[in-house]
mmCIF file of C-alpha atoms in Angstrom:
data_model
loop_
_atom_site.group_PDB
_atom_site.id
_atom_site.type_symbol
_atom_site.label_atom_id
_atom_site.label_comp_id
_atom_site.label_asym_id
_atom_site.label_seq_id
_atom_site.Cartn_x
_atom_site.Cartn_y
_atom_site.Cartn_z
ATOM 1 C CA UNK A 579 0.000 0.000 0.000
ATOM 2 C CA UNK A 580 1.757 3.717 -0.888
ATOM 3 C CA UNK A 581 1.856 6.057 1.433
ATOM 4 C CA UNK A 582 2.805 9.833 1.251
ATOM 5 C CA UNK A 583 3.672 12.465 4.064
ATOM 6 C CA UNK A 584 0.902 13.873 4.989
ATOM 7 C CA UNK A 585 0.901 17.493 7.057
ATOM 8 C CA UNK A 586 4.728 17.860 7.106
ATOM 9 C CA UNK A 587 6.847 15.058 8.510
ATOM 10 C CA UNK A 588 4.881 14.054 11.699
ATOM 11 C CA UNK A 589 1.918 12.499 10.049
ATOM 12 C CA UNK A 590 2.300 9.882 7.094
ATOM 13 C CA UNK A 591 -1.180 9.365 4.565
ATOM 14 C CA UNK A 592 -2.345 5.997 3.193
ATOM 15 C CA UNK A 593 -3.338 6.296 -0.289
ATOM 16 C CA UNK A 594 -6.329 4.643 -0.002
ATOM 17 C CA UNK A 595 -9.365 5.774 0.541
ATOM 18 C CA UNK A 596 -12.741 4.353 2.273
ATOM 19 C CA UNK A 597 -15.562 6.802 1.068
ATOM 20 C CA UNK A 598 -14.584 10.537 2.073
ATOM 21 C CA UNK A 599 -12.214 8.870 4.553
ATOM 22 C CA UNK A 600 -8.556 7.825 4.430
ATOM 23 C CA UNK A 601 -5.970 6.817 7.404
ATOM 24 C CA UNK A 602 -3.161 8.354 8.352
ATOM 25 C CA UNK A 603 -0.464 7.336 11.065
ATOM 26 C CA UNK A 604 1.631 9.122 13.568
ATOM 27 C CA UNK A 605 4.883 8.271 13.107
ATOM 28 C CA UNK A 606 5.969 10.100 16.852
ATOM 29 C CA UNK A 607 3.249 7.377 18.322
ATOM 30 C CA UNK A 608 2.135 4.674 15.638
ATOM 31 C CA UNK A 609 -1.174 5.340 16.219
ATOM 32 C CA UNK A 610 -3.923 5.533 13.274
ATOM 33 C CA UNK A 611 -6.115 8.223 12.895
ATOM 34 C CA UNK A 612 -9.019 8.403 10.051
ATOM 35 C CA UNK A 613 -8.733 11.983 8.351
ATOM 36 C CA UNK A 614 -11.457 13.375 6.470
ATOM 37 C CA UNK A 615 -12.299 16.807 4.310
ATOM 38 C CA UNK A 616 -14.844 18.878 6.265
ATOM 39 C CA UNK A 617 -16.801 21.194 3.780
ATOM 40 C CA UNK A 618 -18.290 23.281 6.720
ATOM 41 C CA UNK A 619 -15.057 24.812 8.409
ATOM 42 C CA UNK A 620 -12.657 23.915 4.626
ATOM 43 C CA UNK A 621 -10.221 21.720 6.887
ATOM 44 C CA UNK A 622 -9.294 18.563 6.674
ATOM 45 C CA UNK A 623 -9.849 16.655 10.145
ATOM 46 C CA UNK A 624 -8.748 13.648 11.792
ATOM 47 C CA UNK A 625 -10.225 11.008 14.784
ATOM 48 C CA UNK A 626 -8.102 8.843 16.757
ATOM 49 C CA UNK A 627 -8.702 5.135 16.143
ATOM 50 C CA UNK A 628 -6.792 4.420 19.170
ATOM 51 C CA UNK A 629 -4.883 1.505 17.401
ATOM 52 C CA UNK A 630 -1.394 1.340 16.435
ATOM 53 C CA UNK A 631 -2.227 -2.045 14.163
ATOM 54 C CA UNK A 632 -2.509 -1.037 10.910
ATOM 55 C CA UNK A 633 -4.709 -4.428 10.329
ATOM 56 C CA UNK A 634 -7.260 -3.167 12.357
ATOM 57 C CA UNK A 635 -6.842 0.533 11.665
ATOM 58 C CA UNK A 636 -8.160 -0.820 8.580
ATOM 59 C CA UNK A 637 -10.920 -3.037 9.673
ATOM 60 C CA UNK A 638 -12.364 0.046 11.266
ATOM 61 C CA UNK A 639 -12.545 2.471 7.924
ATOM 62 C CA UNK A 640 -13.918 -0.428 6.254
ATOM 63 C CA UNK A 641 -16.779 -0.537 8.560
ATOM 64 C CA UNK A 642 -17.231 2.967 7.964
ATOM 65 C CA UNK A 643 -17.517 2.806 4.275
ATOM 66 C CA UNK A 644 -19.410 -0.360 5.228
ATOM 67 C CA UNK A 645 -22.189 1.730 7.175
ATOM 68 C CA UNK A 646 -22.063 4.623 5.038
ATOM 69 C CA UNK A 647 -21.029 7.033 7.514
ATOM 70 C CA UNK A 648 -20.100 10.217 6.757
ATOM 71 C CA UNK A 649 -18.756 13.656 8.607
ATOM 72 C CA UNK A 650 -17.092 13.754 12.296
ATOM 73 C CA UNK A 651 -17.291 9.513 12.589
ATOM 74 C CA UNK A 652 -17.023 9.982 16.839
ATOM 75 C CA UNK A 653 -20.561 8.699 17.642
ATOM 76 C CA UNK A 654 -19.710 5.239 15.727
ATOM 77 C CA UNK A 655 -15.634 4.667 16.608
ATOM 78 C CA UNK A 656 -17.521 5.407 20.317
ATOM 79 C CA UNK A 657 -19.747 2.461 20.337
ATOM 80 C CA UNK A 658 -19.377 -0.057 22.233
ATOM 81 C CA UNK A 659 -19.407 -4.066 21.211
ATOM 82 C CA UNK A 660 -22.079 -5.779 21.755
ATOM 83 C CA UNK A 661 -21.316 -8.063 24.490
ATOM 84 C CA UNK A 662 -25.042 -9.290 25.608
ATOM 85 C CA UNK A 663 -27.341 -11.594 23.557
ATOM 86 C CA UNK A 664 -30.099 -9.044 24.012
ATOM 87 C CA UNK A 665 -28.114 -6.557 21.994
ATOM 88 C CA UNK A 666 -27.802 -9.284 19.498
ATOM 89 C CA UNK A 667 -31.240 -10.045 19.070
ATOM 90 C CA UNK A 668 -31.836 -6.583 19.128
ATOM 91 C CA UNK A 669 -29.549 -5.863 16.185
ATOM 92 C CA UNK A 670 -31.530 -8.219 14.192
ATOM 93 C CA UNK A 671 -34.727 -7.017 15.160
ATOM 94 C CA UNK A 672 -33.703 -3.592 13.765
ATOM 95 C CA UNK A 673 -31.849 -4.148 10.684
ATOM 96 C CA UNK A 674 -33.330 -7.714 9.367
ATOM 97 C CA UNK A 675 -36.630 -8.554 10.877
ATOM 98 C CA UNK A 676 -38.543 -5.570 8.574
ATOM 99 C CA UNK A 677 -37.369 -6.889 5.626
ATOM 100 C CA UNK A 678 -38.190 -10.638 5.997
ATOM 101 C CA UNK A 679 -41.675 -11.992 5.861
ATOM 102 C CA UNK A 680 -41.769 -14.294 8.762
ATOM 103 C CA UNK A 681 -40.910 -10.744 10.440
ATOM 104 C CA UNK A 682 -43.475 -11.074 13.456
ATOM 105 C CA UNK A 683 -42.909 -14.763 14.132
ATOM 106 C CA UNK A 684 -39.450 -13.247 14.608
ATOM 107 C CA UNK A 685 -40.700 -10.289 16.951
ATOM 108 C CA UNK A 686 -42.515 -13.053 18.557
ATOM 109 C CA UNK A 687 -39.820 -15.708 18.989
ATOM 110 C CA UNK A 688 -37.559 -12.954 20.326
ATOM 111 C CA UNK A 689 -39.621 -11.383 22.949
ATOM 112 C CA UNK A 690 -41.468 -13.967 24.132
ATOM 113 C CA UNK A 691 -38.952 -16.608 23.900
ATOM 114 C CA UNK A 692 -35.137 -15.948 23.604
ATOM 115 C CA UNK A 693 -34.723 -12.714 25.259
ATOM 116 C CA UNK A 694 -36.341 -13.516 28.687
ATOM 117 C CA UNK A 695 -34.390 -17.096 28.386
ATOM 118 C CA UNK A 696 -31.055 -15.566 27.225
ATOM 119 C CA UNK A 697 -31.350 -11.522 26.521
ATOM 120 C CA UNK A 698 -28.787 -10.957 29.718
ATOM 121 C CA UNK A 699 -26.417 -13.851 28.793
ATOM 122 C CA UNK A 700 -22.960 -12.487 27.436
ATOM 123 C CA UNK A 701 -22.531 -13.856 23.917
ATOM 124 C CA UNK A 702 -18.764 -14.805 24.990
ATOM 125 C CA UNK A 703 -20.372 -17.147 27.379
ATOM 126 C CA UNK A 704 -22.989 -18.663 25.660
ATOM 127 C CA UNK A 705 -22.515 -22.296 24.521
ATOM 128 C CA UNK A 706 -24.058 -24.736 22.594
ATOM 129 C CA UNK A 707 -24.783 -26.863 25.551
ATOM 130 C CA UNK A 708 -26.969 -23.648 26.710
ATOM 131 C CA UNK A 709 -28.818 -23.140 23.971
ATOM 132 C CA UNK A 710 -29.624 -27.125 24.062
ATOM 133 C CA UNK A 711 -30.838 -26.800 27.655
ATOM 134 C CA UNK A 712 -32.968 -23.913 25.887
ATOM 135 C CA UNK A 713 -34.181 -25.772 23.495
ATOM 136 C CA UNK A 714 -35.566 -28.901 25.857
ATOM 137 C CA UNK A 715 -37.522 -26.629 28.157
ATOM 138 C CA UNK A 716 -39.031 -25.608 25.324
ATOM 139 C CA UNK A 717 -39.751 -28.993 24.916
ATOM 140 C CA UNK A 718 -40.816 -30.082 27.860
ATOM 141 C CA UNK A 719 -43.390 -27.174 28.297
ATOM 142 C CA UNK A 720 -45.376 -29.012 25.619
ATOM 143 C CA UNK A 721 -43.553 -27.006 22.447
ATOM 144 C CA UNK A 722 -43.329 -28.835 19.044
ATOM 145 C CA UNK A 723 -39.898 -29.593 17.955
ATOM 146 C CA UNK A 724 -41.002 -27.997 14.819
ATOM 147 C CA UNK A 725 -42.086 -24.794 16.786
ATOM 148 C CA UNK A 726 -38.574 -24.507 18.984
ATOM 149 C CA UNK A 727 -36.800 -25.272 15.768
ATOM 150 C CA UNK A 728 -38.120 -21.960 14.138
ATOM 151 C CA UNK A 729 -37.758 -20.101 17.609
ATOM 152 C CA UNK A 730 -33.838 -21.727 17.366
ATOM 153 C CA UNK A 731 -33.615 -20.393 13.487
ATOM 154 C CA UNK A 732 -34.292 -16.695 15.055
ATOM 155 C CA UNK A 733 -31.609 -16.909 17.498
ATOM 156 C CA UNK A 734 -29.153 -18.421 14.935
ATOM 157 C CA UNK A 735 -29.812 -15.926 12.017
ATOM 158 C CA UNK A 736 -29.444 -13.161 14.901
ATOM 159 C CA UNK A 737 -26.008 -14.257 15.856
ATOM 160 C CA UNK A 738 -25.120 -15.065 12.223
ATOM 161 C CA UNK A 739 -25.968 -11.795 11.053
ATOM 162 C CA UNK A 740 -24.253 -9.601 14.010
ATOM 163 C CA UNK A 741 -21.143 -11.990 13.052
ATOM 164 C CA UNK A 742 -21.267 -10.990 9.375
ATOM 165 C CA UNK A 743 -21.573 -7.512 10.686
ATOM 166 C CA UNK A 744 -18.785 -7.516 12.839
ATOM 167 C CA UNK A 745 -20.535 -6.845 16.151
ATOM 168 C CA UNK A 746 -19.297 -9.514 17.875
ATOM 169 C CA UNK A 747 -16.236 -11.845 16.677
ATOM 170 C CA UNK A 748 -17.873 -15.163 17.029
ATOM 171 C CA UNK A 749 -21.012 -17.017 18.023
ATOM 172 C CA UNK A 750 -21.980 -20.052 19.124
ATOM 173 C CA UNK A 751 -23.471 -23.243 17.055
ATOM 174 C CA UNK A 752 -27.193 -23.413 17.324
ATOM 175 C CA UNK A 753 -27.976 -26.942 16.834
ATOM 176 C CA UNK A 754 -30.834 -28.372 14.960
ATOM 177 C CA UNK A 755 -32.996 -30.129 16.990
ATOM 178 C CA UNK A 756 -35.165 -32.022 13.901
ATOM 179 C CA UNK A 757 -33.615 -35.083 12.558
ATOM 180 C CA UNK A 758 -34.761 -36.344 9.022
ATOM 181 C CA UNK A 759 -37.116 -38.453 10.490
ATOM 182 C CA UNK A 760 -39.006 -35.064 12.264
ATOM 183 C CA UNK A 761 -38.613 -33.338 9.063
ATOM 184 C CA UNK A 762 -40.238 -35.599 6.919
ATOM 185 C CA UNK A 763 -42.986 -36.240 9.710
ATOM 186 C CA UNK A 764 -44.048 -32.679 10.041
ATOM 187 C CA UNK A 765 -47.511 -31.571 9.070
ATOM 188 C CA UNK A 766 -47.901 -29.154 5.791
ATOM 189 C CA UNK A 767 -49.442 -25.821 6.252
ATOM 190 C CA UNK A 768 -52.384 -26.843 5.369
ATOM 191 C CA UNK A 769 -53.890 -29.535 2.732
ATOM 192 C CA UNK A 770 -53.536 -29.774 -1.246
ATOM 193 C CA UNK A 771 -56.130 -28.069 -3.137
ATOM 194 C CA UNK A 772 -57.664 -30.887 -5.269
ATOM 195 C CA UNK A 773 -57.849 -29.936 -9.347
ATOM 196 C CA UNK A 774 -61.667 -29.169 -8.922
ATOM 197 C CA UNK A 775 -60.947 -26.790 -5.903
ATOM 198 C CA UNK A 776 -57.960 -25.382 -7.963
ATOM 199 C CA UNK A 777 -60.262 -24.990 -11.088
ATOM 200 C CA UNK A 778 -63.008 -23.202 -8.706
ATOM 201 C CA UNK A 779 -60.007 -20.519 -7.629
ATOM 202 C CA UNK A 780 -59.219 -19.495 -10.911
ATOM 203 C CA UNK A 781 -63.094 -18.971 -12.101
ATOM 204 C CA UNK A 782 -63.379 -17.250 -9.287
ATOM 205 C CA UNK A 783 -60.532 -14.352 -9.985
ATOM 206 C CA UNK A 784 -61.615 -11.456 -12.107
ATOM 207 C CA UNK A 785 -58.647 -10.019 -12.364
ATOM 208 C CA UNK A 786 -56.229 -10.583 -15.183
ATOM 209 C CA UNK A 787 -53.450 -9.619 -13.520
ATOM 210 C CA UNK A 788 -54.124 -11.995 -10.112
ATOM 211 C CA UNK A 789 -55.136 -14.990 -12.909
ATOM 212 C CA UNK A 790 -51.763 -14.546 -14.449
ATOM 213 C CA UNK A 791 -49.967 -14.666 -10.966
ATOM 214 C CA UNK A 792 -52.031 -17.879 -9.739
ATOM 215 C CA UNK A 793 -51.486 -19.524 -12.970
ATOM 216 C CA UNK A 794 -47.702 -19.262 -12.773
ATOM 217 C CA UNK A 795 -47.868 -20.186 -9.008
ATOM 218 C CA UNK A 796 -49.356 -23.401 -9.552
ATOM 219 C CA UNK A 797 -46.893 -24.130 -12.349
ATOM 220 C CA UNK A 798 -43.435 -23.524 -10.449
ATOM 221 C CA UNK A 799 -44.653 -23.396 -6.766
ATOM 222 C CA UNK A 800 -42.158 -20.503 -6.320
ATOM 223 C CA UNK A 801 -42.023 -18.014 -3.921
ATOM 224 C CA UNK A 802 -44.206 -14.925 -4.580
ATOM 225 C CA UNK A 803 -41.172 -12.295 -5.247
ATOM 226 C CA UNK A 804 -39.713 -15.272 -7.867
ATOM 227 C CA UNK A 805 -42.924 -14.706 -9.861
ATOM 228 C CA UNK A 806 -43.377 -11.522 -9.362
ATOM 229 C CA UNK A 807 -39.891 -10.196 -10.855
ATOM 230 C CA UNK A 808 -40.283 -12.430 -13.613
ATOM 231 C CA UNK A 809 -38.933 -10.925 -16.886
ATOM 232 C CA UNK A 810 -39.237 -12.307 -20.460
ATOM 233 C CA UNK A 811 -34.839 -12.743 -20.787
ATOM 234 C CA UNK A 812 -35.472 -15.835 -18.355
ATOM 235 C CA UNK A 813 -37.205 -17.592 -20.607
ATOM 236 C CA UNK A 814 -36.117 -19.914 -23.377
ATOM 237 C CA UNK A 815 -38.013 -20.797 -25.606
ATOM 238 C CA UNK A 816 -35.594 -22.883 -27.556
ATOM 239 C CA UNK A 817 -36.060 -26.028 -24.355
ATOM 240 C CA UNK A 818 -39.149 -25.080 -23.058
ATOM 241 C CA UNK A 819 -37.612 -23.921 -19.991
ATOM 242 C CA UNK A 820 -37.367 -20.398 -17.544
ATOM 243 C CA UNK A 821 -34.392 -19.493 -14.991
ATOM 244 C CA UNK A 822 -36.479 -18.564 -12.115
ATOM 245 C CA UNK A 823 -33.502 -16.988 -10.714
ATOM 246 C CA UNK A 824 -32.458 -13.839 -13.223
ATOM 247 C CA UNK A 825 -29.107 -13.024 -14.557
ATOM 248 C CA UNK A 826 -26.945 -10.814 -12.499
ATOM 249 C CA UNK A 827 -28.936 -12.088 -9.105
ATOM 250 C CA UNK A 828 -27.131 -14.446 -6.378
ATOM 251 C CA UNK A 829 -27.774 -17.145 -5.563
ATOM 252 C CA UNK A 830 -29.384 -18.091 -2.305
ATOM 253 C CA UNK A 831 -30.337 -20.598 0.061
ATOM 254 C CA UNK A 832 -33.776 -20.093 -0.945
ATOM 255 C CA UNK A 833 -33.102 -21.817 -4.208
ATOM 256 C CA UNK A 834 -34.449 -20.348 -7.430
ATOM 257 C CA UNK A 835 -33.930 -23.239 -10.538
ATOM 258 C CA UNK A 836 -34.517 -23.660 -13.689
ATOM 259 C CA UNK A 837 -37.669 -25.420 -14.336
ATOM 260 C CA UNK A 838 -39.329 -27.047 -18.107
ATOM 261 C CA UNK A 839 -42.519 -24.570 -19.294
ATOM 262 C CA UNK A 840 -45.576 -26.685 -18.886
ATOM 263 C CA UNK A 841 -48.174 -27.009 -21.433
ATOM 264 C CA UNK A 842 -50.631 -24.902 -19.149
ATOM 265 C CA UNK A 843 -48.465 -22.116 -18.374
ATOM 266 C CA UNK A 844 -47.188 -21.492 -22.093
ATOM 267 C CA UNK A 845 -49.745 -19.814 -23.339
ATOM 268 C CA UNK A 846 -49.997 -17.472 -20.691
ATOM 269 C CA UNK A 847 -46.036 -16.509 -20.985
#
């Protein structure tokens, strides 16, 4: 990485930059600072970082580019870690739960659940034998596995997520309690509509629009945004077949494939 002297000799500049910041060290102390332009007062300012690793001088700009901070960065290099699983779940609850759609089985599982069970635990204590003690009283209060198992999802996409966000440096395993066999036995979410009761849903839309939808829902079972944001590139016509997942998108766990074009659905595409 280059580096130029930066305000005479004391201070030396590293070249590059993380949004309208970029770090410079002492070279009396070793210490990193993050230096930014302020248009208010037309100086250029600095913040202590309070390191003298340049590893982790780093880390910290990145996580301000990361969070899209901008101006005198004090009120974030001030917070603290998260140390309790409270704040974790609390993380989640702010900056993931509104944009999932299990969002209030979420809410739910948190405050009703894992926070008055584990909210004051520190996260560098918590263990997988704890959350497995968790888990069986859960149990044996008359839960369904299936049931804890979603609660135990929460609290393992809340950890994951304040891990992948650098809040805290690890977290524990959250085992899954369900073994094949309780997969496979679990009850659907309801029963399968039979082709007459499938046949009376579509007479009974008016809607173009909604037929459309529900027509292409019954041919790919896919989840509602996969449908939705649909475009005509995905299909190919060539095979028969449509990429359910577009071009340029990720790939996720929620798995969007390529299926064949049935004979109902053609027509309609």
């Amino acid at each position: 990485m280059g580096k130029e002297l930066h305000r005479g000799q004391r201070f030396e500049r590293l070249q590059k930059e993380y949004g309208p910041y970029w770090l410079i060290r002492d070279r009396a102390t070793d210490v990193y600072y993050v230096s930014w332009y302020d248009d208010e007062t037309r100086q250029t300012r600095r913040r202590t970082l309070r390191t003298s690793s340049g590893v982790e001088a780093e880390k910290i700009a990145e996580q301000l580019e990361k969070n899209g901070i901008t101006g005198d960065p004090k009120a974030f290099l001030d917070k603290k870690p998260m140390t309790l699983t409270g704040e974790v779940l609390d993380h989640y609850k702010k900056v993931r739960v509104p944009k999932i759609r299990s969002g209030d089985a979420a809410i739910s599982a948190i405050e009703n659940y894992l926070r008055p069970a584990l909210g004051n635990m520190p996260v560098a204590v918590l263990r997988k034998r704890d959350i497995s003690n968790f888990q069986d009283r859960l149990i044996q209060e008359g839960h369904k596995i299936g049931y804890v198992s979603r609660i135990s999802s929460t609290l393992r996409a809340a950890l994951n997520l304040a891990v992948d966000d650098e809040e805290i440096p690890a977290a524990p395993i959250v085992p899954e309690i369900r073994g094949d066999a309780e997969i496979e036995a679990e009850e659907l979410r309801g029963r399968e509509l039979t082709i007459l009761e499938v046949a009376k849903l579509f007479d009974a839309i008016s809607d173009i629009h909604m037929l459309n939808y529900s027509i292409a829902e019954i041919n790919t079972a896919a989840r509602p945004e996969a449908v939705l944001e649909l475009v005509a590139e995905q299909i190919d016509w060539q095979y028969k077949l449509i990429e359910l997942n577009p071009p340029g998108r990720i790939q996720t766990k929620k798995f969007r494939p390529i299926m064949r074009i049935s004979a109902t659905w053609t027509p309609w595409l």
